[in-house]
mmCIF file of C-alpha atoms in Angstrom:
data_model
loop_
_atom_site.group_PDB
_atom_site.id
_atom_site.type_symbol
_atom_site.label_atom_id
_atom_site.label_comp_id
_atom_site.label_asym_id
_atom_site.label_seq_id
_atom_site.Cartn_x
_atom_site.Cartn_y
_atom_site.Cartn_z
ATOM 1 C CA MET A 109 15.547 -29.889 5.562
ATOM 2 C CA MET A 110 14.197 -26.778 6.973
ATOM 3 C CA SER A 111 13.741 -27.074 10.941
ATOM 4 C CA ASP A 112 10.787 -25.932 12.945
ATOM 5 C CA PHE A 113 12.343 -22.908 14.200
ATOM 6 C CA ASP A 114 13.946 -22.136 10.389
ATOM 7 C CA THR A 115 10.075 -22.647 9.288
ATOM 8 C CA LEU A 116 8.162 -20.417 11.756
ATOM 9 C CA ARG A 117 10.572 -17.520 11.049
ATOM 10 C CA ARG A 118 9.817 -17.899 7.551
ATOM 11 C CA ASP A 119 5.590 -17.806 8.012
ATOM 12 C CA TRP A 120 6.301 -15.051 10.802
ATOM 13 C CA LEU A 121 8.485 -12.435 7.976
ATOM 14 C CA ALA A 122 5.703 -13.316 5.529
ATOM 15 C CA HIS A 123 2.930 -12.185 8.019
ATOM 16 C CA LEU A 124 4.535 -9.340 8.744
ATOM 17 C CA GLY A 125 5.424 -8.338 4.464
ATOM 18 C CA HIS A 126 2.031 -8.971 3.415
ATOM 19 C CA GLU A 127 -0.553 -9.069 6.324
ATOM 20 C CA ARG A 128 1.744 -5.921 8.636
ATOM 21 C CA ARG A 129 3.213 -4.392 5.244
ATOM 22 C CA LEU A 130 6.452 -3.449 7.069
ATOM 23 C CA SER A 131 8.652 -2.029 4.698
ATOM 24 C CA PRO A 132 11.116 -4.281 2.774
ATOM 25 C CA LYS A 133 13.982 -2.405 5.134
ATOM 26 C CA THR A 134 11.963 -3.012 8.036
ATOM 27 C CA LEU A 135 11.791 -6.875 6.982
ATOM 28 C CA GLU A 136 15.409 -7.057 6.308
ATOM 29 C CA ALA A 137 16.346 -6.137 9.779
ATOM 30 C CA TYR A 138 14.262 -8.260 11.782
ATOM 31 C CA GLY A 139 15.297 -11.080 9.206
ATOM 32 C CA ARG A 140 18.648 -10.215 10.018
ATOM 33 C CA ASP A 141 18.144 -9.756 13.825
ATOM 34 C CA ILE A 142 17.013 -13.431 13.823
ATOM 35 C CA GLU A 143 19.608 -14.872 11.938
ATOM 36 C CA GLN A 144 22.257 -13.442 14.266
ATOM 37 C CA PHE A 145 19.880 -14.980 17.367
ATOM 38 C CA ALA A 146 19.777 -18.552 15.801
ATOM 39 C CA ALA A 147 23.729 -17.926 15.339
ATOM 40 C CA PHE A 148 24.355 -17.388 18.976
ATOM 41 C CA LEU A 149 21.549 -19.914 20.405
ATOM 42 C CA THR A 150 23.360 -22.241 18.154
ATOM 43 C CA HIS A 151 26.752 -21.835 20.161
ATOM 44 C CA HIS A 152 24.934 -20.704 23.263
ATOM 45 C CA LEU A 153 22.948 -24.239 23.077
ATOM 46 C CA ASP A 154 25.801 -26.576 21.129
ATOM 47 C CA ALA A 155 23.198 -27.572 18.476
ATOM 48 C CA PRO A 156 20.962 -25.326 15.925
ATOM 49 C CA PRO A 157 17.704 -24.320 17.573
ATOM 50 C CA THR A 158 14.419 -25.799 17.716
ATOM 51 C CA LEU A 159 10.850 -24.630 18.631
ATOM 52 C CA LYS A 160 11.455 -27.010 22.127
ATOM 53 C CA ALA A 161 14.172 -25.858 22.631
ATOM 54 C CA VAL A 162 13.473 -21.864 22.522
ATOM 55 C CA ALA A 163 10.394 -22.597 24.297
ATOM 56 C CA ALA A 164 12.666 -23.210 27.354
ATOM 57 C CA LEU A 165 14.365 -20.463 26.948
ATOM 58 C CA LYS A 166 14.816 -18.271 30.347
ATOM 59 C CA PRO A 167 15.234 -14.400 30.639
ATOM 60 C CA ALA A 168 18.864 -15.142 31.296
ATOM 61 C CA ASP A 169 19.396 -16.622 28.261
ATOM 62 C CA LEU A 170 17.939 -13.950 26.434
ATOM 63 C CA ARG A 171 19.908 -11.267 28.304
ATOM 64 C CA ALA A 172 22.974 -13.624 27.224
ATOM 65 C CA PHE A 173 22.202 -12.677 23.885
ATOM 66 C CA LEU A 174 21.957 -9.250 24.352
ATOM 67 C CA GLY A 175 25.208 -8.791 25.628
ATOM 68 C CA TYR A 176 26.802 -10.777 23.298
ATOM 69 C CA ARG A 177 25.679 -8.426 20.574
ATOM 70 C CA ARG A 178 26.758 -5.310 23.322
ATOM 71 C CA ARG A 179 30.331 -6.872 23.269
ATOM 72 C CA ASP A 180 30.039 -6.492 19.279
ATOM 73 C CA GLY A 181 29.632 -3.042 19.627
ATOM 74 C CA VAL A 182 25.849 -2.757 18.957
ATOM 75 C CA GLY A 183 23.922 0.287 20.689
ATOM 76 C CA ASN A 184 21.199 0.288 22.817
ATOM 77 C CA ARG A 185 18.619 1.507 20.256
ATOM 78 C CA THR A 186 19.509 -1.567 17.675
ATOM 79 C CA LEU A 187 19.095 -3.955 21.312
ATOM 80 C CA MET A 188 15.871 -2.944 21.981
ATOM 81 C CA ARG A 189 15.065 -3.278 18.157
ATOM 82 C CA GLN A 190 16.373 -6.722 18.086
ATOM 83 C CA LEU A 191 14.347 -7.723 21.409
ATOM 84 C CA ALA A 192 10.859 -6.166 19.774
ATOM 85 C CA ALA A 193 12.075 -8.418 16.976
ATOM 86 C CA LEU A 194 11.938 -11.433 18.917
ATOM 87 C CA ARG A 195 8.937 -11.017 20.591
ATOM 88 C CA SER A 196 7.148 -10.195 17.416
ATOM 89 C CA LEU A 197 8.532 -13.865 16.435
ATOM 90 C CA ALA A 198 7.284 -15.643 20.238
ATOM 91 C CA ARG A 199 4.003 -13.540 19.670
ATOM 92 C CA PHE A 200 3.345 -15.046 16.225
ATOM 93 C CA GLY A 201 4.438 -18.611 17.240
ATOM 94 C CA GLU A 202 1.776 -18.155 19.935
ATOM 95 C CA ARG A 203 -1.247 -17.630 18.291
ATOM 96 C CA SER A 204 -0.320 -19.941 15.693
ATOM 97 C CA GLY A 205 0.144 -22.721 18.469
ATOM 98 C CA ARG A 206 3.556 -23.580 17.655
ATOM 99 C CA LEU A 207 5.881 -21.389 20.206
ATOM 100 C CA ALA A 208 4.700 -20.814 24.495
ATOM 101 C CA ALA A 209 7.544 -18.535 25.260
ATOM 102 C CA ALA A 210 7.026 -16.416 28.283
ATOM 103 C CA ALA A 211 10.772 -15.237 28.224
ATOM 104 C CA PHE A 212 10.622 -13.040 25.339
ATOM 105 C CA ALA A 213 8.115 -11.323 27.402
ATOM 106 C CA ALA A 214 9.494 -10.953 30.421
ATOM 107 C CA THR A 215 12.875 -9.623 29.411
ATOM 108 C CA ARG A 216 13.771 -6.459 29.941
ATOM 109 C CA GLY A 217 15.838 -4.111 27.366
ATOM 110 C CA PRO A 218 17.947 -1.565 27.833
ATOM 111 C CA ARG A 219 16.424 1.978 28.647
ATOM 112 C CA LEU A 220 16.675 4.184 25.363
ATOM 113 C CA GLY A 221 17.358 8.147 26.792
ATOM 114 C CA LYS A 222 14.004 10.251 24.438
ATOM 115 C CA GLY A 223 15.792 12.670 22.451
ATOM 116 C CA LEU A 224 14.121 15.302 20.678
ATOM 117 C CA PRO A 225 13.720 16.211 17.217
ATOM 118 C CA ARG A 226 15.987 19.223 16.523
ATOM 119 C CA PRO A 227 14.014 21.183 14.182
ATOM 120 C CA LEU A 228 15.277 24.095 11.835
ATOM 121 C CA ASP A 229 14.026 27.841 12.321
ATOM 122 C CA ALA A 230 11.541 29.149 9.701
ATOM 123 C CA LYS A 231 14.504 31.127 8.112
ATOM 124 C CA ALA A 232 16.733 28.195 7.686
ATOM 125 C CA ALA A 233 13.749 26.072 6.722
ATOM 126 C CA ALA A 234 13.021 28.629 4.101
ATOM 127 C CA ALA A 235 16.449 28.837 2.989
ATOM 128 C CA VAL A 236 17.162 24.668 2.112
ATOM 129 C CA THR A 237 13.952 24.680 -0.266
ATOM 130 C CA LYS A 238 15.335 27.272 -2.616
ATOM 131 C CA ALA A 239 17.046 26.512 -5.740
ATOM 132 C CA ASP A 240 18.873 29.298 -5.102
ATOM 133 C CA SER A 241 20.931 28.666 -2.411
ATOM 134 C CA ARG A 242 22.884 26.201 -3.896
ATOM 135 C CA ALA A 243 23.543 28.379 -7.244
ATOM 136 C CA GLY A 244 27.204 28.233 -6.877
ATOM 137 C CA GLU A 245 27.107 24.538 -7.456
ATOM 138 C CA GLU A 246 28.027 22.706 -10.892
ATOM 139 C CA ARG A 247 24.753 21.130 -11.224
ATOM 140 C CA PRO A 248 21.748 21.697 -13.796
ATOM 141 C CA ASP A 249 19.494 24.050 -13.287
ATOM 142 C CA TRP A 250 16.584 21.377 -13.547
ATOM 143 C CA VAL A 251 18.297 19.517 -10.839
ATOM 144 C CA LEU A 252 18.819 22.020 -8.417
ATOM 145 C CA ALA A 253 15.068 22.759 -9.312
ATOM 146 C CA ARG A 254 14.489 19.470 -8.804
ATOM 147 C CA ASP A 255 15.740 19.214 -5.169
ATOM 148 C CA ALA A 256 14.139 22.175 -4.127
ATOM 149 C CA ALA A 257 10.821 21.068 -5.146
ATOM 150 C CA VAL A 258 11.747 17.478 -2.591
ATOM 151 C CA LEU A 259 12.567 19.859 -0.373
ATOM 152 C CA SER A 260 9.939 21.898 -0.024
ATOM 153 C CA LEU A 261 6.846 18.944 -0.134
ATOM 154 C CA LEU A 262 8.601 17.752 2.813
ATOM 155 C CA TYR A 263 8.695 21.024 4.879
ATOM 156 C CA GLY A 264 5.738 22.756 3.111
ATOM 157 C CA SER A 265 3.642 19.243 3.458
ATOM 158 C CA GLY A 266 5.600 17.599 6.401
ATOM 159 C CA LEU A 267 6.275 14.498 4.355
ATOM 160 C CA ARG A 268 8.868 12.003 4.777
ATOM 161 C CA ILE A 269 11.334 11.870 1.554
ATOM 162 C CA SER A 270 10.267 8.021 0.767
ATOM 163 C CA GLU A 271 6.987 9.846 0.451
ATOM 164 C CA ALA A 272 7.761 12.373 -1.561
ATOM 165 C CA LEU A 273 9.701 10.343 -3.374
ATOM 166 C CA GLY A 274 7.091 7.539 -4.022
ATOM 167 C CA LEU A 275 4.774 10.513 -5.747
ATOM 168 C CA LYS A 276 3.306 9.666 -9.396
ATOM 169 C CA ARG A 277 3.726 11.970 -12.014
ATOM 170 C CA SER A 278 0.042 12.159 -12.004
ATOM 171 C CA GLN A 279 -0.136 13.777 -8.481
ATOM 172 C CA ALA A 280 1.635 16.666 -8.801
ATOM 173 C CA PRO A 281 -0.731 19.311 -7.851
ATOM 174 C CA VAL A 282 -1.434 22.597 -10.696
ATOM 175 C CA SER A 283 -3.086 24.374 -8.196
ATOM 176 C CA THR A 284 -3.173 25.878 -4.824
ATOM 177 C CA ALA A 285 -6.954 24.228 -4.801
ATOM 178 C CA ASP A 286 -4.992 20.745 -4.890
ATOM 179 C CA ALA A 287 -4.164 18.227 -1.664
ATOM 180 C CA LEU A 288 -1.797 15.596 -1.937
ATOM 181 C CA THR A 289 -3.080 11.919 -1.563
ATOM 182 C CA VAL A 290 0.047 10.644 0.133
ATOM 183 C CA LEU A 291 1.164 6.725 0.816
ATOM 184 C CA GLY A 292 2.566 6.231 4.172
ATOM 185 C CA LYS A 293 3.926 3.887 6.628
ATOM 186 C CA GLY A 294 1.799 0.730 6.663
ATOM 187 C CA GLY A 295 0.141 1.751 3.748
ATOM 188 C CA LYS A 296 -1.956 4.029 5.328
ATOM 189 C CA THR A 297 -2.898 6.819 2.693
ATOM 190 C CA ARG A 298 -4.102 10.541 4.439
ATOM 191 C CA MET A 299 -4.623 14.115 2.682
ATOM 192 C CA VAL A 300 -2.226 16.654 3.008
ATOM 193 C CA PRO A 301 -2.366 20.138 1.506
ATOM 194 C CA VAL A 302 -0.221 21.921 -0.755
ATOM 195 C CA LEU A 303 0.966 25.818 -0.248
ATOM 196 C CA PRO A 304 1.511 27.859 -3.288
ATOM 197 C CA VAL A 305 4.866 27.961 -2.945
ATOM 198 C CA VAL A 306 5.311 24.251 -3.110
ATOM 199 C CA VAL A 307 2.899 24.203 -6.343
ATOM 200 C CA GLU A 308 5.030 27.163 -7.734
ATOM 201 C CA SER A 309 8.633 24.968 -6.591
ATOM 202 C CA ILE A 310 6.793 21.616 -8.725
ATOM 203 C CA ALA A 311 6.006 23.566 -11.946
ATOM 204 C CA GLY A 312 9.250 25.107 -11.946
ATOM 205 C CA TYR A 313 10.977 21.878 -12.223
ATOM 206 C CA LEU A 314 8.383 20.379 -13.958
ATOM 207 C CA ALA A 315 9.096 23.058 -16.687
ATOM 208 C CA GLN A 316 12.798 22.618 -16.608
ATOM 209 C CA CYS A 317 13.522 18.513 -16.403
ATOM 210 C CA PRO A 318 14.750 17.306 -19.434
ATOM 211 C CA TRP A 319 12.569 14.058 -19.516
ATOM 212 C CA ARG A 320 9.288 12.800 -20.538
ATOM 213 C CA LEU A 321 7.610 11.696 -17.397
ATOM 214 C CA ALA A 322 4.949 8.826 -17.507
ATOM 215 C CA PRO A 323 1.901 9.424 -15.597
ATOM 216 C CA GLU A 324 2.344 6.414 -13.963
ATOM 217 C CA GLY A 325 5.732 7.188 -13.293
ATOM 218 C CA PRO A 326 7.596 8.935 -10.875
ATOM 219 C CA LEU A 327 7.140 12.626 -10.221
ATOM 220 C CA PHE A 328 10.930 12.983 -9.320
ATOM 221 C CA VAL A 329 13.659 11.217 -11.363
ATOM 222 C CA GLY A 330 17.431 11.124 -11.743
ATOM 223 C CA VAL A 331 20.020 12.335 -13.696
ATOM 224 C CA LYS A 332 19.317 9.578 -15.960
ATOM 225 C CA GLY A 333 15.607 9.599 -15.648
ATOM 226 C CA GLY A 334 15.252 7.046 -13.407
ATOM 227 C CA PRO A 335 13.490 7.006 -10.117
ATOM 228 C CA LEU A 336 14.961 9.202 -7.526
ATOM 229 C CA SER A 337 17.396 7.838 -4.687
ATOM 230 C CA PRO A 338 17.126 9.507 -1.115
ATOM 231 C CA ARG A 339 20.498 9.844 -1.123
ATOM 232 C CA ILE A 340 20.728 12.204 -3.406
ATOM 233 C CA ILE A 341 18.697 14.414 -1.808
ATOM 234 C CA GLN A 342 20.486 13.550 1.568
ATOM 235 C CA LEU A 343 23.536 14.802 -0.314
ATOM 236 C CA ALA A 344 22.164 18.105 -1.470
ATOM 237 C CA VAL A 345 21.015 18.957 2.349
ATOM 238 C CA GLU A 346 24.306 18.008 3.375
ATOM 239 C CA GLY A 347 26.152 20.297 1.032
ATOM 240 C CA LEU A 348 23.205 23.468 2.351
ATOM 241 C CA ARG A 349 24.840 23.017 5.663
ATOM 242 C CA GLY A 350 28.126 24.367 4.764
ATOM 243 C CA SER A 351 26.895 27.209 2.791
ATOM 244 C CA LEU A 352 24.118 28.242 5.093
ATOM 245 C CA GLY A 353 26.226 27.256 7.563
ATOM 246 C CA LEU A 354 23.717 25.038 9.298
ATOM 247 C CA PRO A 355 23.958 22.591 12.249
ATOM 248 C CA GLY A 356 24.960 18.785 11.738
ATOM 249 C CA SER A 357 21.377 18.224 12.701
ATOM 250 C CA ALA A 358 19.549 19.284 8.923
ATOM 251 C CA THR A 359 18.900 16.611 7.377
ATOM 252 C CA PRO A 360 15.789 16.183 4.926
ATOM 253 C CA HIS A 361 13.844 14.640 8.484
ATOM 254 C CA ALA A 362 14.618 17.734 10.265
ATOM 255 C CA LEU A 363 12.448 19.731 7.295
ATOM 256 C CA ARG A 364 9.724 17.692 8.596
ATOM 257 C CA HIS A 365 10.010 18.555 12.205
ATOM 258 C CA SER A 366 10.325 21.783 11.515
ATOM 259 C CA PHE A 367 6.902 21.391 9.441
ATOM 260 C CA ALA A 368 5.471 20.378 12.756
ATOM 261 C CA THR A 369 7.045 22.618 15.252
ATOM 262 C CA HIS A 370 6.499 25.791 13.406
ATOM 263 C CA LEU A 371 2.685 24.843 12.682
ATOM 264 C CA LEU A 372 2.560 24.176 17.037
ATOM 265 C CA GLY A 373 4.145 27.661 17.479
ATOM 266 C CA ARG A 374 1.777 29.036 15.456
ATOM 267 C CA GLY A 375 -1.543 27.837 17.628
ATOM 268 C CA GLY A 376 -2.020 24.612 15.516
ATOM 269 C CA ASP A 377 -4.097 21.891 16.336
ATOM 270 C CA LEU A 378 -2.251 19.123 17.780
ATOM 271 C CA ARG A 379 -5.049 16.490 16.468
ATOM 272 C CA ALA A 380 -4.946 18.148 12.990
ATOM 273 C CA ILE A 381 -1.177 17.803 12.609
ATOM 274 C CA GLN A 382 -1.101 14.539 13.740
ATOM 275 C CA GLU A 383 -3.117 13.525 11.070
ATOM 276 C CA LEU A 384 -1.215 15.442 8.481
ATOM 277 C CA LEU A 385 1.922 13.631 9.637
ATOM 278 C CA GLY A 386 0.385 10.364 9.299
ATOM 279 C CA HIS A 387 1.176 9.565 12.981
ATOM 280 C CA ALA A 388 -0.792 6.556 14.346
ATOM 281 C CA SER A 389 -0.639 7.748 17.755
ATOM 282 C CA LEU A 390 -1.433 11.149 19.039
ATOM 283 C CA SER A 391 1.737 10.619 21.959
ATOM 284 C CA THR A 392 4.136 10.661 18.431
ATOM 285 C CA THR A 393 2.925 13.964 18.071
ATOM 286 C CA GLN A 394 3.221 15.362 21.601
ATOM 287 C CA ILE A 395 6.983 15.040 21.484
ATOM 288 C CA TYR A 396 6.646 18.825 19.771
ATOM 289 C CA THR A 397 5.125 19.935 22.486
ATOM 290 C CA ARG A 398 7.974 19.265 24.542
ATOM 291 C CA ILE A 399 10.119 21.007 22.345
ATOM 292 C CA ASP A 400 8.070 24.155 22.341
ATOM 293 C CA SER A 401 8.350 23.479 26.219
ATOM 294 C CA VAL A 402 12.130 23.681 26.057
ATOM 295 C CA ARG A 403 12.474 26.460 23.964
ATOM 296 C CA LEU A 404 9.679 28.749 26.105
ATOM 297 C CA LEU A 405 12.136 27.568 29.337
ATOM 298 C CA ALA A 406 15.152 28.559 27.744
ATOM 299 C CA ALA A 407 13.840 31.804 26.597
ATOM 300 C CA TYR A 408 13.132 32.505 30.233
ATOM 301 C CA ASP A 409 16.319 31.650 31.348
ATOM 302 C CA SER A 410 18.260 33.939 29.319
ATOM 303 C CA ALA A 411 15.702 36.882 29.291
ATOM 304 C CA HIS A 412 14.143 37.409 32.545
ATOM 305 C CA PRO A 413 16.198 39.411 35.286
ATOM 306 C CA ARG A 414 15.699 36.861 37.864
ATOM 307 C CA ALA A 415 15.381 33.388 36.184
ATOM 308 C CA ARG A 416 19.224 32.985 37.268
ATOM 309 C CA GLY A 417 18.920 34.076 40.782
#
């Protein structure tokens, strides 16, 4: 028989999926986090957890759980996600009148160092998006054209890789007057412009693609005609690191960072960049202003006669 704690966990995950519209991968991670917490409590309390037992937990009990996970080699970022999952579960329980658990809000998590995004410079980003950069690979020409078209969308329109691969054939832009409607995180849609070079890249892929693409089917397909896996694009960029001499930070997502950084460096409006990226909060976009500040100070340090005085 399902315990009241397991019932709450089931209802919470359903809420996150149906009403909050979190991605399946996020739901899977959150579900795993609560399973690990339940397993810890079973040992910690000498019995499977109930809502009454969870409500009686103290911050020391939650710190014990975080310490238990750290001993398994889990890093700070994962610990913060697990604590966020626990807090979310507790808030859901409070709103539904089933759980009052102040310890979850009172427990502080580990500190995270805030790393800056690592964009590519404009020359490297442009090279990554060209099929010619992989001319020596033993891959069909249409595959090279396909990968170049995907990467062109990431750099030219600032898309996430999931957003690019989620496009339908009917959404393929046919002129620079077109704009793409992208389905982003949380099921939110936004409009993004399409550069002429991106339109040309997609047209080149479509002209060579050997598969007949249904209008409501995926725009980008794999070698067997099915939906294209993000891993294929990641591997393509990994191969380009060696051939182009790119750093290890060169990933498909780095092209999205490059899009934002280069727009800002050319005087782009921060609010407009926020809209183009689909960020819910301006504070998320503001991290790119820190990149510009870092570069400015580095240029000063290296060039000013008295910078090192």
